[in-house]
Rosetta silent file (secondary structure, phi, psi, omega in degrees, C-alpha in Angstrom):
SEQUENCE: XXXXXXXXXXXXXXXXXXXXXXXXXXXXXXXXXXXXXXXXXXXXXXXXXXXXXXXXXXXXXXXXXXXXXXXXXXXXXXXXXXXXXXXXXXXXXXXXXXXXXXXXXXXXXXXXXXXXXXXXXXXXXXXXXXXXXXXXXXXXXXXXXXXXXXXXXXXXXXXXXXXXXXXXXXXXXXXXXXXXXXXXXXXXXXXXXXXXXXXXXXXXXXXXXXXXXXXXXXXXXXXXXXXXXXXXXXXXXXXXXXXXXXXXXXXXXXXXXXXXXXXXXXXXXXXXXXXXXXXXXXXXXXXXXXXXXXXXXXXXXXXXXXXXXXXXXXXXXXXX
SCORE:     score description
SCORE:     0.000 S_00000001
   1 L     0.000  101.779  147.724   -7.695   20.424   -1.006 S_00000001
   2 L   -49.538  149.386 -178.736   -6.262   23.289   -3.083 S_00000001
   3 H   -55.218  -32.519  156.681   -3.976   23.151   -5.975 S_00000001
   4 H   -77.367  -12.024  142.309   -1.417   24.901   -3.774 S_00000001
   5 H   -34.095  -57.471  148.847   -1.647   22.278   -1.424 S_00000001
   6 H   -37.917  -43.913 -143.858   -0.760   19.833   -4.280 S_00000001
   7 H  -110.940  -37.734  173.995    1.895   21.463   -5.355 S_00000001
   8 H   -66.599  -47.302  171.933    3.667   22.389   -1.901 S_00000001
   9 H   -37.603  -31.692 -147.807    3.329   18.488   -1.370 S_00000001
  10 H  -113.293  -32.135  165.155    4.719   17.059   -4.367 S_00000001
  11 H   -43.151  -99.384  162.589    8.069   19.754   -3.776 S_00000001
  12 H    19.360  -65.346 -169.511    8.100   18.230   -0.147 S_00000001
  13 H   -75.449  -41.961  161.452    8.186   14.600   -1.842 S_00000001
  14 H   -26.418  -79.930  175.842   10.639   15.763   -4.348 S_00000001
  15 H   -43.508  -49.591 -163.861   13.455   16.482   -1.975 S_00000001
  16 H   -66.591  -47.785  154.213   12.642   13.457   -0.086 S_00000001
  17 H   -22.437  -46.258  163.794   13.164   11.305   -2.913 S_00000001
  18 H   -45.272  -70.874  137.368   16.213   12.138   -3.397 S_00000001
  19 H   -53.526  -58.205  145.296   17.538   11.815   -0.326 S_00000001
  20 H   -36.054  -40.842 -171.928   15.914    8.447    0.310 S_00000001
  21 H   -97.357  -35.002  172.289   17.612    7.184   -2.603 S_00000001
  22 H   -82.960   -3.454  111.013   21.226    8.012   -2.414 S_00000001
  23 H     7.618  -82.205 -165.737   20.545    7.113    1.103 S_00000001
  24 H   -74.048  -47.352 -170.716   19.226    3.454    0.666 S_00000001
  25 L  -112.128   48.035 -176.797   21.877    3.199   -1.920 S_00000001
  26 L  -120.542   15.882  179.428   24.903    4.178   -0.346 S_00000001
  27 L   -51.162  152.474  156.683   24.104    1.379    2.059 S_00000001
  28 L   -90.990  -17.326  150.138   26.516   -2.143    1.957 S_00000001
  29 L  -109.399  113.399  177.882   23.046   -3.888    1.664 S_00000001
  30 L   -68.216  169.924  165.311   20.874   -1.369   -0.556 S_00000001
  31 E  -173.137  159.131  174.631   17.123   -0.701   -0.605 S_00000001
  32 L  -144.194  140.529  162.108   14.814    2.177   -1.101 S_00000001
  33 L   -28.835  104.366 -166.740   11.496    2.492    0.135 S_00000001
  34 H   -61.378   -2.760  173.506    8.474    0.790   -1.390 S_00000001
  35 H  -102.380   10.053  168.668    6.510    3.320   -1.719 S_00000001
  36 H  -107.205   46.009  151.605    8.128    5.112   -4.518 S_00000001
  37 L   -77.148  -38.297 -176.506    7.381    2.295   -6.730 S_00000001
  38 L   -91.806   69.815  117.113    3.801    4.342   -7.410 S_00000001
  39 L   -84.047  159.871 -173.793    4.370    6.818   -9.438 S_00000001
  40 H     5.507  -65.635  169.156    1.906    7.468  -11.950 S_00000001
  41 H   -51.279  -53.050  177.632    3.043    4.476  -13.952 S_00000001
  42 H   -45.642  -25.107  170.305    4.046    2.332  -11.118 S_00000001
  43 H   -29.436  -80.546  163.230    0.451    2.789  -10.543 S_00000001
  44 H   -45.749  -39.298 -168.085   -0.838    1.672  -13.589 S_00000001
  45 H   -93.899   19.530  172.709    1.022   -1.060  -13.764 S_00000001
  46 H  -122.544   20.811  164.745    0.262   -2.562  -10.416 S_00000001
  47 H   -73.675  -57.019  176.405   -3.479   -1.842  -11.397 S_00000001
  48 H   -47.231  -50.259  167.841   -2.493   -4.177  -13.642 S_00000001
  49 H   -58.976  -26.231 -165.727   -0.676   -7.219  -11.720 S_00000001
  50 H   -49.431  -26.347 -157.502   -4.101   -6.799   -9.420 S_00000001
  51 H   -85.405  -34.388  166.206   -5.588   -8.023  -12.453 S_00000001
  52 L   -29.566  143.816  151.367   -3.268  -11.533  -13.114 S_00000001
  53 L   -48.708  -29.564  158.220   -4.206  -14.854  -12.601 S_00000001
  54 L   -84.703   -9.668 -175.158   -1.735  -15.300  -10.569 S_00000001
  55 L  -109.485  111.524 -164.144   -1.936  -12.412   -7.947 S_00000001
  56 L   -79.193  -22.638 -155.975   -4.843  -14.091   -6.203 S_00000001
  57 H   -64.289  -51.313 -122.168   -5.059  -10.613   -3.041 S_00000001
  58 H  -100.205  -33.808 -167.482   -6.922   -8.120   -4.769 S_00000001
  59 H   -95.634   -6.918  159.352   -9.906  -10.473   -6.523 S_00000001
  60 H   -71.414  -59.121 -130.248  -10.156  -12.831   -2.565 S_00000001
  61 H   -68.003  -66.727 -149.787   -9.909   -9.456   -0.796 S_00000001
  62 H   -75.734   -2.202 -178.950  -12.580   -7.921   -3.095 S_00000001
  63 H  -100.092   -1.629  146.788  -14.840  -11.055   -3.474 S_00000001
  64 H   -83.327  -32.177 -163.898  -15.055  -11.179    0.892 S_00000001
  65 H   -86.483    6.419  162.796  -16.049   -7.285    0.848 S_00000001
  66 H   -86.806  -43.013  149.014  -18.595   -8.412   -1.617 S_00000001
  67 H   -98.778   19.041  165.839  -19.689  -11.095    0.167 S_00000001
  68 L  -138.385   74.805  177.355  -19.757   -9.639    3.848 S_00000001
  69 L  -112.250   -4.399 -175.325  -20.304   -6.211    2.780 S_00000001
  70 H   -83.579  -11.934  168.676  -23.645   -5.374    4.327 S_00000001
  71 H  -102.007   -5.164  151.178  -21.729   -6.463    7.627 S_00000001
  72 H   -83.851  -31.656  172.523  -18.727   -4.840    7.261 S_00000001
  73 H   -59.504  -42.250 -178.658  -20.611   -1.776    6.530 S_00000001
  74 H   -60.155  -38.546  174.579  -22.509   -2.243    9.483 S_00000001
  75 H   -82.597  -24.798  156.656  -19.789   -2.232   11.945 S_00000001
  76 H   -59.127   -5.078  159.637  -18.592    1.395   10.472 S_00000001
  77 L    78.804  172.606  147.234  -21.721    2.967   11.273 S_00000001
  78 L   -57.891  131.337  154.525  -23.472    5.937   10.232 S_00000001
  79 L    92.750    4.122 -158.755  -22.449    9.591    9.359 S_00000001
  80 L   -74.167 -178.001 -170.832  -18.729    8.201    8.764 S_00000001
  81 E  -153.568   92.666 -158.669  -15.699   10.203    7.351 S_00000001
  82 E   -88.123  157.480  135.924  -14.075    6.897    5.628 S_00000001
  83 E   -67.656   77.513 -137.432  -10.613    7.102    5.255 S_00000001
  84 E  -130.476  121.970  152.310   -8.673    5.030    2.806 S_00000001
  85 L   -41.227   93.303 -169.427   -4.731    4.344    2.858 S_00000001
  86 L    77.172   28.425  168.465   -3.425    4.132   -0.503 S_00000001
  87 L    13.452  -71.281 -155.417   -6.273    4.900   -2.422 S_00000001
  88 L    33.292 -142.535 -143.876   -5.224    3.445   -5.838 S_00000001
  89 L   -78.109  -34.758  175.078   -7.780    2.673   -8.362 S_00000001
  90 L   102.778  179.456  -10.994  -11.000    2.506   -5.337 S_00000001
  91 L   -35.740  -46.976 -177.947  -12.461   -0.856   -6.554 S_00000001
  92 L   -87.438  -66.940  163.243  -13.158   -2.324   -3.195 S_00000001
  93 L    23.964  -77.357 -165.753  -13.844    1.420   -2.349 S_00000001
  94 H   -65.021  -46.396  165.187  -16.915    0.840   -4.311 S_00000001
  95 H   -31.807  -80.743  160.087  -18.047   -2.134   -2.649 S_00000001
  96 H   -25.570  -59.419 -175.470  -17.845   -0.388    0.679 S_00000001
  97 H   -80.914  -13.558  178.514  -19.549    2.752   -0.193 S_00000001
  98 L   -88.025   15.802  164.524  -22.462    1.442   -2.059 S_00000001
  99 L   -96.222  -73.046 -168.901  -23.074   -0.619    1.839 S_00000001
 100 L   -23.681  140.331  176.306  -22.539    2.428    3.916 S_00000001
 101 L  -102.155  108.376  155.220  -25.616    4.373    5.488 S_00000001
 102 L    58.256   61.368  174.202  -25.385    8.544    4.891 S_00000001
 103 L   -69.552  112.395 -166.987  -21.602    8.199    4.771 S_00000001
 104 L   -57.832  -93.326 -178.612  -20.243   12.271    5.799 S_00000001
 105 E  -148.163 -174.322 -172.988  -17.670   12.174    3.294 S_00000001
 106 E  -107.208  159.912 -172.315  -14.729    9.657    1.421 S_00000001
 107 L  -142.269   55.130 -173.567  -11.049   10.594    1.740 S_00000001
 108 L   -60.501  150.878  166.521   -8.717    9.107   -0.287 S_00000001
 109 L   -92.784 -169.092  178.551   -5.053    9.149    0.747 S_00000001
 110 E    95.561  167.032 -118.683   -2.115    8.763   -1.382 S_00000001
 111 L  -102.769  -39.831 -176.981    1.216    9.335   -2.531 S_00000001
 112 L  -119.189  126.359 -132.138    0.861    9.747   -6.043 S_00000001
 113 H   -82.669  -37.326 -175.754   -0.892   12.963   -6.944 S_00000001
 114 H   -79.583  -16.048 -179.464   -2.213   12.620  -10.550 S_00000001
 115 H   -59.456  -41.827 -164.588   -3.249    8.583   -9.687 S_00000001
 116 H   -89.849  -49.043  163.175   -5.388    9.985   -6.853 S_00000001
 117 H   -46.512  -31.472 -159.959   -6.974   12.786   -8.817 S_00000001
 118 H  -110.813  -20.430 -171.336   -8.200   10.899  -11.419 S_00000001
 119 H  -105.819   -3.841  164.696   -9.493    8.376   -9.399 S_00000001
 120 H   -49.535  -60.678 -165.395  -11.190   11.120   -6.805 S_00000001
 121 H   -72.390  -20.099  161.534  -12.705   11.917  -10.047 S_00000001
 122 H  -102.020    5.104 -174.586  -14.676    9.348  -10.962 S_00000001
 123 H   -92.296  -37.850 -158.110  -15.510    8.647   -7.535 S_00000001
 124 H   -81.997  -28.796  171.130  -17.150   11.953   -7.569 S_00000001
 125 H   -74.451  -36.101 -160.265  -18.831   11.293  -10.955 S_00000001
 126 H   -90.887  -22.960 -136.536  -20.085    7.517   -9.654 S_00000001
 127 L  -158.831   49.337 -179.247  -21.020    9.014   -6.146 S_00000001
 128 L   -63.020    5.891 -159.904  -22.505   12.915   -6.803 S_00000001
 129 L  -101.844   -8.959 -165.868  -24.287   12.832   -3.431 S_00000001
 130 L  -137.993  151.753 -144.631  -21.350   12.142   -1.705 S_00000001
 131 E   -82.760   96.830 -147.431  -18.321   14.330   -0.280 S_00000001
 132 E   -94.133   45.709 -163.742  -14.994   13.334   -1.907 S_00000001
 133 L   -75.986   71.047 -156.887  -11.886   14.937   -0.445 S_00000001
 134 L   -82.882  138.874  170.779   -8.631   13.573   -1.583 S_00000001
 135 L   -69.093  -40.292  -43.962   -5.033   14.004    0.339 S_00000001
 136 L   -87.976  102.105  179.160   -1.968   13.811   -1.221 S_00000001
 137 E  -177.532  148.156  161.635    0.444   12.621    1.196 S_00000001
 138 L   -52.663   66.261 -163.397    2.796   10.303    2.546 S_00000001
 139 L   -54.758    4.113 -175.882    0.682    8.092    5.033 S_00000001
 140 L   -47.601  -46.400 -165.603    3.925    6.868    6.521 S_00000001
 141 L  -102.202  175.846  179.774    4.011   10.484    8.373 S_00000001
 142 L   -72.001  137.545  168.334    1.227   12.516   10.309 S_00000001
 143 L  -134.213  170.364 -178.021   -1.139   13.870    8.017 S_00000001
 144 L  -106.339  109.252 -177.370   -3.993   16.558    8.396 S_00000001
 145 L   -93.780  155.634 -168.794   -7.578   15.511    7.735 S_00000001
 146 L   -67.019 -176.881 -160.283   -9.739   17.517    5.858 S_00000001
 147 L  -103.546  129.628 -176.815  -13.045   19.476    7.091 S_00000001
 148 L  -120.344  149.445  173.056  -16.402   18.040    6.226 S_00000001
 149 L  -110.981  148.400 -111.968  -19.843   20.088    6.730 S_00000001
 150 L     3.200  117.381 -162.625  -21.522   18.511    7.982 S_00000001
 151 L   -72.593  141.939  163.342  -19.256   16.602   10.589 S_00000001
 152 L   -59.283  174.298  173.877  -19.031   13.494   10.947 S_00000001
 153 L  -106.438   13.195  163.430  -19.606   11.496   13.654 S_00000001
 154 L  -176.806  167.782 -167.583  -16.751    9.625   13.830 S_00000001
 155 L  -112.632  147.103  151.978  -13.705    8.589   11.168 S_00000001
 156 E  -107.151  108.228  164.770  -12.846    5.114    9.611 S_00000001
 157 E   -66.602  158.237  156.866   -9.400    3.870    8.163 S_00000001
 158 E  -140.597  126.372  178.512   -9.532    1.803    5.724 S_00000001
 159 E  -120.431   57.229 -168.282   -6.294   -0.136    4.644 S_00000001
 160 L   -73.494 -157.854  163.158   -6.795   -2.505    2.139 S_00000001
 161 L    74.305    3.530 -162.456   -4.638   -4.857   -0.130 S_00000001
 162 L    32.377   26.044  163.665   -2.194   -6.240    3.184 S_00000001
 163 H   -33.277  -56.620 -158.712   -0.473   -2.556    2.037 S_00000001
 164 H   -48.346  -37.938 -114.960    0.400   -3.249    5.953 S_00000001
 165 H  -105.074  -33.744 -163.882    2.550   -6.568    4.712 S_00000001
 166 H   -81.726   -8.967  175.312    5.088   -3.955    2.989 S_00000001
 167 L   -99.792  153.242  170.332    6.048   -2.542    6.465 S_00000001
 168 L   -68.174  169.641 -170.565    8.793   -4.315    9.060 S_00000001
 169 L   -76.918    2.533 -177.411    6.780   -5.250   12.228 S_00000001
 170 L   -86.636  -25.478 -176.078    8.584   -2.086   13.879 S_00000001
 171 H   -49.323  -67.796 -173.738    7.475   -0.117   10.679 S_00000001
 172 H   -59.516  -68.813 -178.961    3.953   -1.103   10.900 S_00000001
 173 H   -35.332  -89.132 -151.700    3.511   -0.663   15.018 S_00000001
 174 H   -43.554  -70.260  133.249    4.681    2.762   14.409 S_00000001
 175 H     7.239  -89.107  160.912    1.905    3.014   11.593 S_00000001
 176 H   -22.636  -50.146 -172.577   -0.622    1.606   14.137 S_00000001
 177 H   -81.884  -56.709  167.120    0.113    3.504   16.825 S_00000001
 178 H   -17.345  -62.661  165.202   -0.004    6.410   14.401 S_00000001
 179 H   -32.787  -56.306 -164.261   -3.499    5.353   13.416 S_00000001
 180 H   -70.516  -57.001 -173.831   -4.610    5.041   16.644 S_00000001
 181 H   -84.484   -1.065  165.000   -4.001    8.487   17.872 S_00000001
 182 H   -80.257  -50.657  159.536   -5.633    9.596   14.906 S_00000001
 183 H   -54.008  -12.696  147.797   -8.780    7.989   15.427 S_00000001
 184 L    91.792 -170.189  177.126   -9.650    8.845   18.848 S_00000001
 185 L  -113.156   29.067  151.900  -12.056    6.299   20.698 S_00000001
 186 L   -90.571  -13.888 -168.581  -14.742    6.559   18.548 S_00000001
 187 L   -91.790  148.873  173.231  -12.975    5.164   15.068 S_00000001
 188 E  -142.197  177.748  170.910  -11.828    1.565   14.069 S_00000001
 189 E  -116.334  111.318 -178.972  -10.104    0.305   11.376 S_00000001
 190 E   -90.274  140.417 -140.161  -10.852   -1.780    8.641 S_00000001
 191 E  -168.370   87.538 -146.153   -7.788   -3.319    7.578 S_00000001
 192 E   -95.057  150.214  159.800   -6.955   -6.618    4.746 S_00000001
 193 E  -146.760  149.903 -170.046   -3.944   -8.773    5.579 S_00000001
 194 E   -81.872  166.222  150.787   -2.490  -11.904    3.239 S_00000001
 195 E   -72.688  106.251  159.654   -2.517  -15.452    4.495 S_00000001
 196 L   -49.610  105.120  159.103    0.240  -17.372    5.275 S_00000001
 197 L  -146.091 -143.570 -167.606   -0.203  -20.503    2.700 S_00000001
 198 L   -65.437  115.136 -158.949    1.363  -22.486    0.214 S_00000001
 199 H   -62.295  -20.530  156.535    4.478  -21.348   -1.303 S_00000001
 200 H   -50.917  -29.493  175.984    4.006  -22.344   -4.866 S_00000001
 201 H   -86.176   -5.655  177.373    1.011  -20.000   -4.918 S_00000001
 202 H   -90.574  -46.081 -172.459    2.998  -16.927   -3.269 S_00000001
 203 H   -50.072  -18.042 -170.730    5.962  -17.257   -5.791 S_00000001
 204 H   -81.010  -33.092 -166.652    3.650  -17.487   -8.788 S_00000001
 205 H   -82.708  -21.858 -178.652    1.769  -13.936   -7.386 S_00000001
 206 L  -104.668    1.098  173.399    5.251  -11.864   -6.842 S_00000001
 207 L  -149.498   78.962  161.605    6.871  -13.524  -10.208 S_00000001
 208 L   -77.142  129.699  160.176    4.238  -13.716  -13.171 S_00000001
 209 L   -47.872   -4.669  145.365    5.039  -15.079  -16.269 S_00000001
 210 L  -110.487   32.653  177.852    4.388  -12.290  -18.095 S_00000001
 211 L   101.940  -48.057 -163.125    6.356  -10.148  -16.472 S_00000001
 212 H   -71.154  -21.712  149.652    4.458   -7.134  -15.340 S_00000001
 213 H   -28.083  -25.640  156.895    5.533   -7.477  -11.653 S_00000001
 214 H   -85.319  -33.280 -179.436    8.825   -7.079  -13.012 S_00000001
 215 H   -71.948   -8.381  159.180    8.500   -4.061  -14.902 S_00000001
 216 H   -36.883  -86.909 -143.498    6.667   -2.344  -11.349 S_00000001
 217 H   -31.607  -63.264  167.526    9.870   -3.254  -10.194 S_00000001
 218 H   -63.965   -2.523  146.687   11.958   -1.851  -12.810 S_00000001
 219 H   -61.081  -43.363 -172.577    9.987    1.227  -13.119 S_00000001
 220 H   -33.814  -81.659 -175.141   11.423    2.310   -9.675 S_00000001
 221 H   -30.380  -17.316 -175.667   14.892    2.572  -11.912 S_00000001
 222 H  -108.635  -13.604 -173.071   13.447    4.639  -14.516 S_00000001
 223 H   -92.682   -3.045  161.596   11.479    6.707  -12.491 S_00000001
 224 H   -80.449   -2.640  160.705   14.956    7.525  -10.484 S_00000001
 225 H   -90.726  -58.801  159.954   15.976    8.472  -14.139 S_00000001
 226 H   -83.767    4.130  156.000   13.530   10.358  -14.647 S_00000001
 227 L   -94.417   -6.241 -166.488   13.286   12.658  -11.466 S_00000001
 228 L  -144.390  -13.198  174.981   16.573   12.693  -10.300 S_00000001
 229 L    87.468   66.041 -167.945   18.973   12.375  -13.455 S_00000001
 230 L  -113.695  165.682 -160.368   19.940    8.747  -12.948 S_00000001
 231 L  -121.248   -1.433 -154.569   21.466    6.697  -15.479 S_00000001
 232 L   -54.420  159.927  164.525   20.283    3.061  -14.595 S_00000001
 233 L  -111.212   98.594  175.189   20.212    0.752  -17.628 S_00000001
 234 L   -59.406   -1.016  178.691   17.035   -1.539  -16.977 S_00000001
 235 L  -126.523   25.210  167.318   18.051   -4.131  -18.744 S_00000001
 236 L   -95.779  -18.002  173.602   21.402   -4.780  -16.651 S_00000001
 237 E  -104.774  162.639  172.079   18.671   -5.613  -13.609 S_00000001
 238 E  -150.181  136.707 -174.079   16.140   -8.325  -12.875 S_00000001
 239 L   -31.422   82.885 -169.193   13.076   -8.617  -11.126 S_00000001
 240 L   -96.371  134.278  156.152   14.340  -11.083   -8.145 S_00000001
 241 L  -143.303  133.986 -177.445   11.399  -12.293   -5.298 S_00000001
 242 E  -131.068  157.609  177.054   11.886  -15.119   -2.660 S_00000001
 243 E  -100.171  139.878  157.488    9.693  -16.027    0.668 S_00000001
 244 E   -80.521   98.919 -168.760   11.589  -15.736    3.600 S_00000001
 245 L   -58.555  -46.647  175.420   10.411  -18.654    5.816 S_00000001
 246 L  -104.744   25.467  164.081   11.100  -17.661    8.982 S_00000001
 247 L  -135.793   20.085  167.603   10.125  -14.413    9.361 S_00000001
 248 L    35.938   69.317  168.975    6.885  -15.289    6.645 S_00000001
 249 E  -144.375  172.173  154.630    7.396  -12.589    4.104 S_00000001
 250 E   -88.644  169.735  176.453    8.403  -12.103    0.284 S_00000001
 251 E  -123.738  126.125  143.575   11.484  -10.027   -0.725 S_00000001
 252 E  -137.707  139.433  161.253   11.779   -8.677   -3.550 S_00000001
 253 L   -57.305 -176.511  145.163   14.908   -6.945   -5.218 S_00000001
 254 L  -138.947   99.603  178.132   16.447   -5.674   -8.285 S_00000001
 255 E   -96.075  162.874 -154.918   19.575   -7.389   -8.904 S_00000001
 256 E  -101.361  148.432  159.396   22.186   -6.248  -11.028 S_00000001
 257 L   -64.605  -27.511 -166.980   23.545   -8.547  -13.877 S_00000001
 258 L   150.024  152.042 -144.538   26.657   -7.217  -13.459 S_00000001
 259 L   -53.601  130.484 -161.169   29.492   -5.190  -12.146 S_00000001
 260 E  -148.821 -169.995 -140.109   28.439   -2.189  -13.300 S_00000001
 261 E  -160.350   85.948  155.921   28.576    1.982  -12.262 S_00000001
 262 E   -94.732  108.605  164.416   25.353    3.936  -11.992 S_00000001
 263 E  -100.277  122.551 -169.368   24.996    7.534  -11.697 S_00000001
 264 E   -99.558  126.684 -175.416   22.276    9.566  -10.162 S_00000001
 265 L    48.564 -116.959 -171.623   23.538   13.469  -10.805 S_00000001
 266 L   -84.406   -4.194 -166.727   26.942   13.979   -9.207 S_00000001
 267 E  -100.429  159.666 -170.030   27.027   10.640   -7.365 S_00000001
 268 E  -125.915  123.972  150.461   28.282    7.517   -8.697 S_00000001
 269 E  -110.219  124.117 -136.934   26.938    4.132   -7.498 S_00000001
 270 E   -83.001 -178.782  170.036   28.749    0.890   -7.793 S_00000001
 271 E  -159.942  141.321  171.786   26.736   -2.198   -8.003 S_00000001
 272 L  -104.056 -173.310 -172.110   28.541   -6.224   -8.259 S_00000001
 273 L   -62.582 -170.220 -163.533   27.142   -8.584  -10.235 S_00000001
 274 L     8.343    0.367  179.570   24.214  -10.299   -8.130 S_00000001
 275 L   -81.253 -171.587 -141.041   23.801   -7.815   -5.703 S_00000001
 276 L  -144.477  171.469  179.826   20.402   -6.555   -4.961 S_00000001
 277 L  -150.318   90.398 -164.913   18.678   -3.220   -4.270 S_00000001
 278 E   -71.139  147.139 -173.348   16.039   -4.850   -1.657 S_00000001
 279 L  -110.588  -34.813 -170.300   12.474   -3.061   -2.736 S_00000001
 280 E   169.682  135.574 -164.206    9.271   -4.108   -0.952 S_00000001
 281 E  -105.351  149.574  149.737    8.682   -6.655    2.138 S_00000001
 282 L  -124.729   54.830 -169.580    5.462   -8.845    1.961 S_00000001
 283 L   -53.732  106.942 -179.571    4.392  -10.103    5.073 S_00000001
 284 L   -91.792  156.065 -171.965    2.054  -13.002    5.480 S_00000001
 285 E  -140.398  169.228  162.291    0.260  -13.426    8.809 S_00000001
 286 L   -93.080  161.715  163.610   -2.418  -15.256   10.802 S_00000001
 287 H   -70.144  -40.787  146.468   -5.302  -13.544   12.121 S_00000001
 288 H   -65.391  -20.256 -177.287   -4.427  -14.232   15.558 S_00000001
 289 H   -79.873  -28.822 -176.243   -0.958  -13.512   15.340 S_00000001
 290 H   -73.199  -22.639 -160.189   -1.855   -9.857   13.584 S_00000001
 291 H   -83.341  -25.924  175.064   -4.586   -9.242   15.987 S_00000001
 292 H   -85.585   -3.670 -176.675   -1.773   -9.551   19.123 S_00000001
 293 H  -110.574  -19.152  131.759    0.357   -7.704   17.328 S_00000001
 294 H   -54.813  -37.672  179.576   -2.126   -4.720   17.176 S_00000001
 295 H   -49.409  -46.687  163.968   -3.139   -4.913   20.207 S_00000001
 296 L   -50.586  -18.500 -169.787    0.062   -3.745   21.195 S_00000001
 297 L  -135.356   55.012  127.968   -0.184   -0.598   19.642 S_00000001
 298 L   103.237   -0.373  155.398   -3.457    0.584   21.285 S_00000001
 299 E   -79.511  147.109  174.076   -6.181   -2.101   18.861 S_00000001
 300 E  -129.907  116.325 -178.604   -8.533   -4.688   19.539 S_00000001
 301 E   -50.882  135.751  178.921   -9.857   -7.291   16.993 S_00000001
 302 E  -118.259  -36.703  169.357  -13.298   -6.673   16.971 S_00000001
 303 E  -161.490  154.765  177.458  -14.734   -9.458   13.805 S_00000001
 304 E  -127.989  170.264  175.202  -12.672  -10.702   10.561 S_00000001
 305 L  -128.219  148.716 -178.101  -13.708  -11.937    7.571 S_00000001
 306 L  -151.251  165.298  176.333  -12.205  -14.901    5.363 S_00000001
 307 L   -97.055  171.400 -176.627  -12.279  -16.415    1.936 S_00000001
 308 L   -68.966  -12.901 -136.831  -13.188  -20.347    1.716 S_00000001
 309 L  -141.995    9.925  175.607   -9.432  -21.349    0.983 S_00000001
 310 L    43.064   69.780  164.289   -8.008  -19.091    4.018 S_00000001
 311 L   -94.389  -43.975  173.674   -6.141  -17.116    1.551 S_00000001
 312 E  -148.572  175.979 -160.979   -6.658  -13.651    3.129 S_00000001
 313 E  -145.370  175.690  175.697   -8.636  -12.237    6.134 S_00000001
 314 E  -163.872  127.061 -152.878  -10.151   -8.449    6.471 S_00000001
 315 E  -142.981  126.006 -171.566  -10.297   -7.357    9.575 S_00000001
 316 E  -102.085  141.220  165.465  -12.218   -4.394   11.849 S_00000001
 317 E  -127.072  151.763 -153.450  -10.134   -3.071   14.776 S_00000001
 318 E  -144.187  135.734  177.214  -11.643   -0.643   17.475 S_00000001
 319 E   -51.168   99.012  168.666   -9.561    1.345   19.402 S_00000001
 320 L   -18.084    0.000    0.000   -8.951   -0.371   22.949 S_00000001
């Protein structure tokens, strides 16, 4: 990817931002879109929740791809062109590529440009043998993938993290089916989803006691200050997140403190005291119930993976 590539992208994303947000929050219930939580900071700091004691996904997810990794590798084949949704920091990345046989080349995706770069770049330092071509884009939408020399012989998503859990189920099918016509019918998907289980352990992983889960949250607001000329006062909101029982997801807000006035540029948005600005969906699932509900949109479970304590599954899906 060239640097004008980059730069026509992050204009693109600009606008959209914008527009998404006096959008979502000219709503009578607001929200904006979870994935403008990651910029650069938001990044950092949800490198950082990965790392809490209490947010159990990212050290189950990465301690099954450690311990099935010569057989997850194995069902992605040779010669691959992996693909990975949401890049971030690559940790399980690393798992994965040091199983892979003569992998064609890696492809991170993601949203947030300098986050991706820098982590391209040590991928490229850790991995000189192998071809490192990062995207910068919104996987939400059709994207273009890049050209590898020698081609592969066939492409792999990869989607860790239950990133999927953050979409509604119409969100995600659309996502899927997306997926699907990208990969053709040689390509699968490798793909992590959370575990429905006990609710004292989900409330502890979306509300840590020290906090940094709220300031992600509360970054949104400052990073709508600083890109868009917003006004928010962060310390008139608070971090809110509850599981929804019957449709088996977290919520989580930003609720206001109180009746207050916020203005982004020329527009002025009211807010009352408790209301919310809903933020990011967290959907827990079963492995059969996720596997029919690909299936619908053109996948077929082909083998999972699990932790001892059924906390989370990882799961390859092969194009019907």
């Amino acid at each position: 990817m060239n640097q004008a590539n980059v730069v026509q992208s992050t204009a693109v994303r600009a606008d959209t931002f914008l527009d998404d947000v006096l959008d979502g929050l000219s709503r009578p219930h607001k929200s904006l879109p979870s994935k403008y939580l990651y910029d650069e900071r938001g990044s950092h700091l949800f490198d950082q929740i990965c790392e809490l004691d209490e947010y159990y996904v990212t050290r189950t997810e990465l301690a099954i791809m450690q311990r099935h990794a010569s057989s997850i590798a194995h069902q992605i084949d040779t010669d691959v062109m992996l693909v990975e949704y949401g890049s971030g920091s690559s940790l399980k990345t690393r798992v994965l590529l040091d199983s892979l046989s003569r992998p064609a080349a890696y492809v991170p995706v993601d949203i947030s440009e300098e986050h991706l770069l820098n982590a391209a770049e040590q991928l490229r330092l850790a991995y000189p043998d192998l071809k490192v071509l990062p995207v910068v884009a919104d996987f939400t939408q059709p994207f273009t993938l890049p050209d590898c020399e020698p081609p592969a012989s066939h492409v792999a998503f990869y989607f860790p993290g239950s990133t999927i859990g953050n979409f509604t189920p119409p969100q995600a099918g659309k996502l899927l089916q997306q997926m699907a016509s990208m990969l053709g019918q040689q390509g699968g998907l490798l793909i992590g989803i959370d575990l429905q289980k006990d609710l004292d352990v989900l409330h502890a992983a979306y509300d840590d006691r020290d906090g940094v889960t709220a300031a992600f949250s509360l970054n949104l607001l400052s990073r709508i200050n600083r890109e868009l000329g917003g006004d928010f006062d962060c310390d008139r909101f608070q971090h809110h997140a509850v599981y929804n029982t019957l449709h088996h997801r977290i919520e989580i807000s930003i609720v206001s403190l109180e009746d207050q006035v916020v203005s982004i540029g020329d527009h002025a948005i009211e807010f009352a005291a408790g209301e919310g600005i809903l933020t990011e969906y967290s959907h827990k699932y079963t492995v059969d119930g996720f596997a029919r509900f690909a299936r619908q949109y053109g996948f077929q479970l082909h083998k999972s993976w699990t932790d001892p304590q059924n906390y989370f599954a990882v799961l390859h899906l092969v194009i019907e």
